[in-house]
XYZ file of C-alpha atoms in Angstrom:
266
model
C 4.103 30.832 95.224
C 1.588 33.500 94.309
C 0.515 35.676 97.251
C -3.162 35.431 98.222
C -4.831 38.612 97.040
C -7.944 40.251 98.451
C -9.958 38.836 95.537
C -8.677 35.265 95.883
C -9.168 35.292 99.661
C -12.788 36.381 99.134
C -13.301 33.457 96.776
C -11.801 31.082 99.331
C -14.101 32.502 102.013
C -17.183 31.976 99.817
C -16.105 28.405 99.050
C -15.568 27.774 102.777
C -19.008 29.179 103.672
C -20.630 27.065 100.957
C -18.900 23.984 102.343
C -20.080 24.752 105.883
C -23.618 25.392 104.636
C -23.638 22.039 102.896
C -22.633 20.315 106.137
C -25.012 22.126 108.501
C -27.758 22.977 105.959
C -27.447 26.621 107.105
C -30.801 26.541 108.851
C -32.846 29.560 109.819
C -33.268 29.626 113.625
C -36.735 30.414 114.919
C -37.423 31.832 118.373
C -40.385 33.311 120.161
C -42.522 33.646 123.260
C -45.555 31.469 123.966
C -48.280 33.018 126.122
C -51.745 32.086 127.322
C -54.774 34.065 126.180
C -54.483 35.805 129.573
C -50.997 37.014 128.694
C -49.089 34.644 130.991
C -45.938 32.919 129.685
C -46.436 29.181 129.077
C -43.695 26.750 130.061
C -43.293 23.154 128.861
C -45.036 23.686 125.533
C -43.692 21.286 122.920
C -42.551 22.976 119.720
C -42.116 20.608 116.774
C -41.125 21.139 113.151
C -39.578 19.368 110.171
C -36.938 21.492 108.461
C -36.075 20.794 104.806
C -32.584 19.427 104.190
C -30.342 21.013 101.561
C -29.342 17.546 100.380
C -31.269 14.285 100.594
C -29.643 11.982 103.131
C -30.093 8.349 104.101
C -31.084 7.110 107.552
C -31.709 3.422 108.252
C -31.855 2.863 104.523
C -34.543 5.524 103.970
C -34.163 8.715 101.948
C -34.637 11.678 104.267
C -35.614 15.137 103.000
C -36.378 16.778 106.361
C -34.809 17.049 109.798
C -37.055 16.794 112.876
C -36.519 19.415 115.583
C -38.336 19.406 118.919
C -37.855 21.736 121.896
C -39.765 22.809 125.018
C -40.533 26.361 126.059
C -38.858 27.504 129.280
C -40.375 29.206 132.342
C -40.512 32.500 130.455
C -42.397 30.881 127.575
C -39.300 31.293 125.409
C -38.233 28.713 122.843
C -35.607 28.494 120.113
C -35.414 26.063 117.195
C -32.102 25.732 115.289
C -34.051 25.478 112.022
C -37.676 25.089 110.939
C -40.041 24.092 108.160
C -43.117 25.876 106.818
C -45.261 24.279 109.549
C -44.542 24.516 113.295
C -46.662 22.670 115.867
C -47.236 23.987 119.415
C -48.837 21.515 121.832
C -49.486 21.044 125.532
C -52.272 19.044 127.152
C -53.726 21.994 129.066
C -53.809 24.243 125.984
C -55.636 24.125 122.689
C -53.048 23.207 120.029
C -51.716 25.859 117.675
C -50.204 25.154 114.265
C -48.361 28.019 112.590
C -47.618 28.255 108.869
C -44.517 30.374 108.358
C -42.134 31.427 105.640
C -38.864 29.474 105.699
C -37.122 32.831 106.220
C -39.075 33.617 109.430
C -36.860 34.121 112.493
C -39.377 35.077 115.193
C -42.986 34.249 116.040
C -45.407 35.158 118.806
C -47.807 32.414 119.906
C -51.005 32.713 121.962
C -52.622 29.489 123.205
C -56.155 29.202 124.583
C -57.013 26.918 127.486
C -58.039 23.489 126.178
C -61.027 23.212 128.543
C -63.316 25.467 126.475
C -63.196 23.172 123.425
C -62.179 19.886 125.075
C -63.756 16.761 123.561
C -64.372 14.116 126.225
C -64.242 10.722 124.507
C -65.774 7.805 126.454
C -63.709 4.721 127.126
C -64.956 1.490 125.557
C -66.920 -0.186 128.360
C -70.545 -0.682 127.259
C -72.168 -3.601 125.474
C -72.754 -1.390 122.441
C -69.001 -0.789 122.200
C -68.411 -4.488 121.436
C -69.829 -3.970 117.952
C -67.303 -1.229 117.205
C -64.070 -1.907 115.311
C -60.677 -0.246 115.140
C -57.417 -0.081 117.023
C -57.617 2.222 120.084
C -60.201 4.375 118.260
C -63.316 2.169 118.058
C -66.102 3.202 115.674
C -69.392 1.716 114.516
C -69.620 1.279 110.737
C -72.777 2.975 109.424
C -74.905 2.012 106.427
C -73.017 1.916 103.112
C -69.705 1.677 104.989
C -67.669 -1.500 104.701
C -65.063 -2.154 107.401
C -61.920 -4.123 106.508
C -58.999 -5.164 108.694
C -55.456 -5.661 107.411
C -51.860 -5.703 108.648
C -49.173 -3.249 107.517
C -45.569 -3.561 108.701
C -46.768 -5.983 111.371
C -49.340 -3.533 112.753
C -53.122 -3.581 112.502
C -54.874 -1.216 110.116
C -58.595 -0.700 109.519
C -60.222 0.672 106.376
C -63.752 2.112 106.282
C -65.017 2.440 102.725
C -68.121 4.496 102.006
C -69.850 3.997 98.671
C -71.181 7.204 97.179
C -74.510 7.194 95.253
C -72.565 7.216 91.968
C -70.499 4.188 92.998
C -67.312 6.049 93.964
C -65.557 4.772 97.098
C -64.210 7.207 99.702
C -62.133 5.925 102.614
C -61.373 6.551 106.280
C -58.334 4.819 107.798
C -57.402 3.830 111.371
C -53.765 2.870 111.850
C -50.889 2.584 114.312
C -47.685 4.537 113.829
C -45.159 6.153 116.133
C -45.260 9.344 114.013
C -49.040 9.718 113.898
C -49.432 12.571 116.354
C -49.877 15.348 113.768
C -51.187 15.641 110.198
C -48.552 15.851 107.479
C -47.193 19.283 106.633
C -48.775 19.160 103.157
C -52.220 18.828 104.742
C -51.876 22.247 106.376
C -50.195 23.899 103.388
C -53.085 22.852 101.126
C -55.778 23.886 103.626
C -58.120 26.799 103.063
C -58.912 26.728 106.782
C -58.617 24.363 109.743
C -59.515 24.061 113.430
C -57.827 22.216 116.308
C -58.838 20.942 119.734
C -57.792 18.451 122.422
C -59.632 15.176 123.090
C -59.260 13.161 126.306
C -60.289 9.694 127.486
C -59.190 8.972 131.047
C -55.437 9.673 131.209
C -55.045 9.508 127.444
C -55.313 12.563 125.241
C -54.656 13.662 121.696
C -55.771 16.089 119.016
C -58.730 16.482 116.701
C -57.851 18.582 113.643
C -60.164 19.180 110.704
C -60.046 21.411 107.674
C -61.114 22.236 104.148
C -58.992 22.362 101.024
C -59.271 25.071 98.401
C -61.042 22.611 96.087
C -63.870 22.103 98.604
C -62.684 18.671 99.771
C -62.539 18.197 103.539
C -60.324 16.244 105.922
C -60.142 15.260 109.575
C -57.319 13.833 111.656
C -57.899 12.425 115.157
C -54.699 11.204 116.783
C -52.682 10.332 119.849
C -49.012 9.483 120.245
C -49.284 6.020 118.680
C -52.104 6.098 116.182
C -54.662 8.022 114.169
C -58.119 7.880 112.627
C -58.398 10.016 109.529
C -60.027 10.754 106.197
C -58.291 12.932 103.613
C -59.732 14.858 100.701
C -63.277 13.562 101.070
C -66.480 14.996 99.670
C -68.758 16.780 102.161
C -71.210 13.870 101.826
C -68.795 11.108 102.862
C -67.226 13.407 105.476
C -70.642 13.741 107.113
C -70.858 9.940 107.394
C -67.288 9.594 108.685
C -67.784 12.441 111.174
C -70.833 10.698 112.600
C -68.735 7.567 113.099
C -65.867 9.502 114.688
C -68.127 11.545 116.957
C -69.668 8.315 118.272
C -66.354 6.558 118.878
C -64.934 5.234 122.136
C -61.283 4.828 123.132
C -59.962 1.343 123.944
C -57.290 1.739 126.600
C -56.258 -1.921 126.302
C -55.149 -1.316 122.718
C -53.167 1.752 123.705
C -51.378 -0.072 126.518
C -49.499 -2.133 123.951
C -47.239 0.880 123.516
C -45.432 3.260 125.887
C -47.613 5.975 127.401
C -46.134 9.242 126.202
C -47.521 12.739 126.273
C -46.980 14.498 122.997
């Protein structure tokens, strides 16, 4: 038997490391401290990200390209993720949400969160006679002129479409749907954004997030969500966005719809 030389042992070590990396995806841990705008450490902030997988895997018959990681900051405001994607979400009901766009190689980040109260959007609950004319699931809106509301079912869940006809005949759409993964816009939405803003909305004990932004091509988007659903338009012209915004800003929240699903803070 040939003795293992320094060179051959190095090759074996590299092969072993490659094998381990393939199994664990050799993620890049991310850690940091989350503080208030007053400099105080913030505990119980949820930190969420979707890290890219080295190899596509299957879960419940679906092809998965990312791994979800979620942790909470401790009493010192410290958190640590075992791996992360380009986008990392920081949320807590009492604080204005923060979404960070990072390099995949980033290992540390400092986060400052403002109190939510300064920008809080108080959404009324659906209780008035006027609210009966509004449509949607949880998020109830009144369809304005040139907007056609349609109801459908997708995967056994209700979905509403609001189609606005532009002067030239083009149709632009806003969608209201139910989904257990609706709490945040997709990562691509942030990566393609020129700029965006975030705030908390609340209706009684329920709360969620209102995020809006502009793409580099001048198209705009808005995403209003809670743990189990969202109301959103994506890549709309400023003209249709103005119509959809007026509908969203005049919405009410139907607690009876939301009670069909577990009440979870997110």
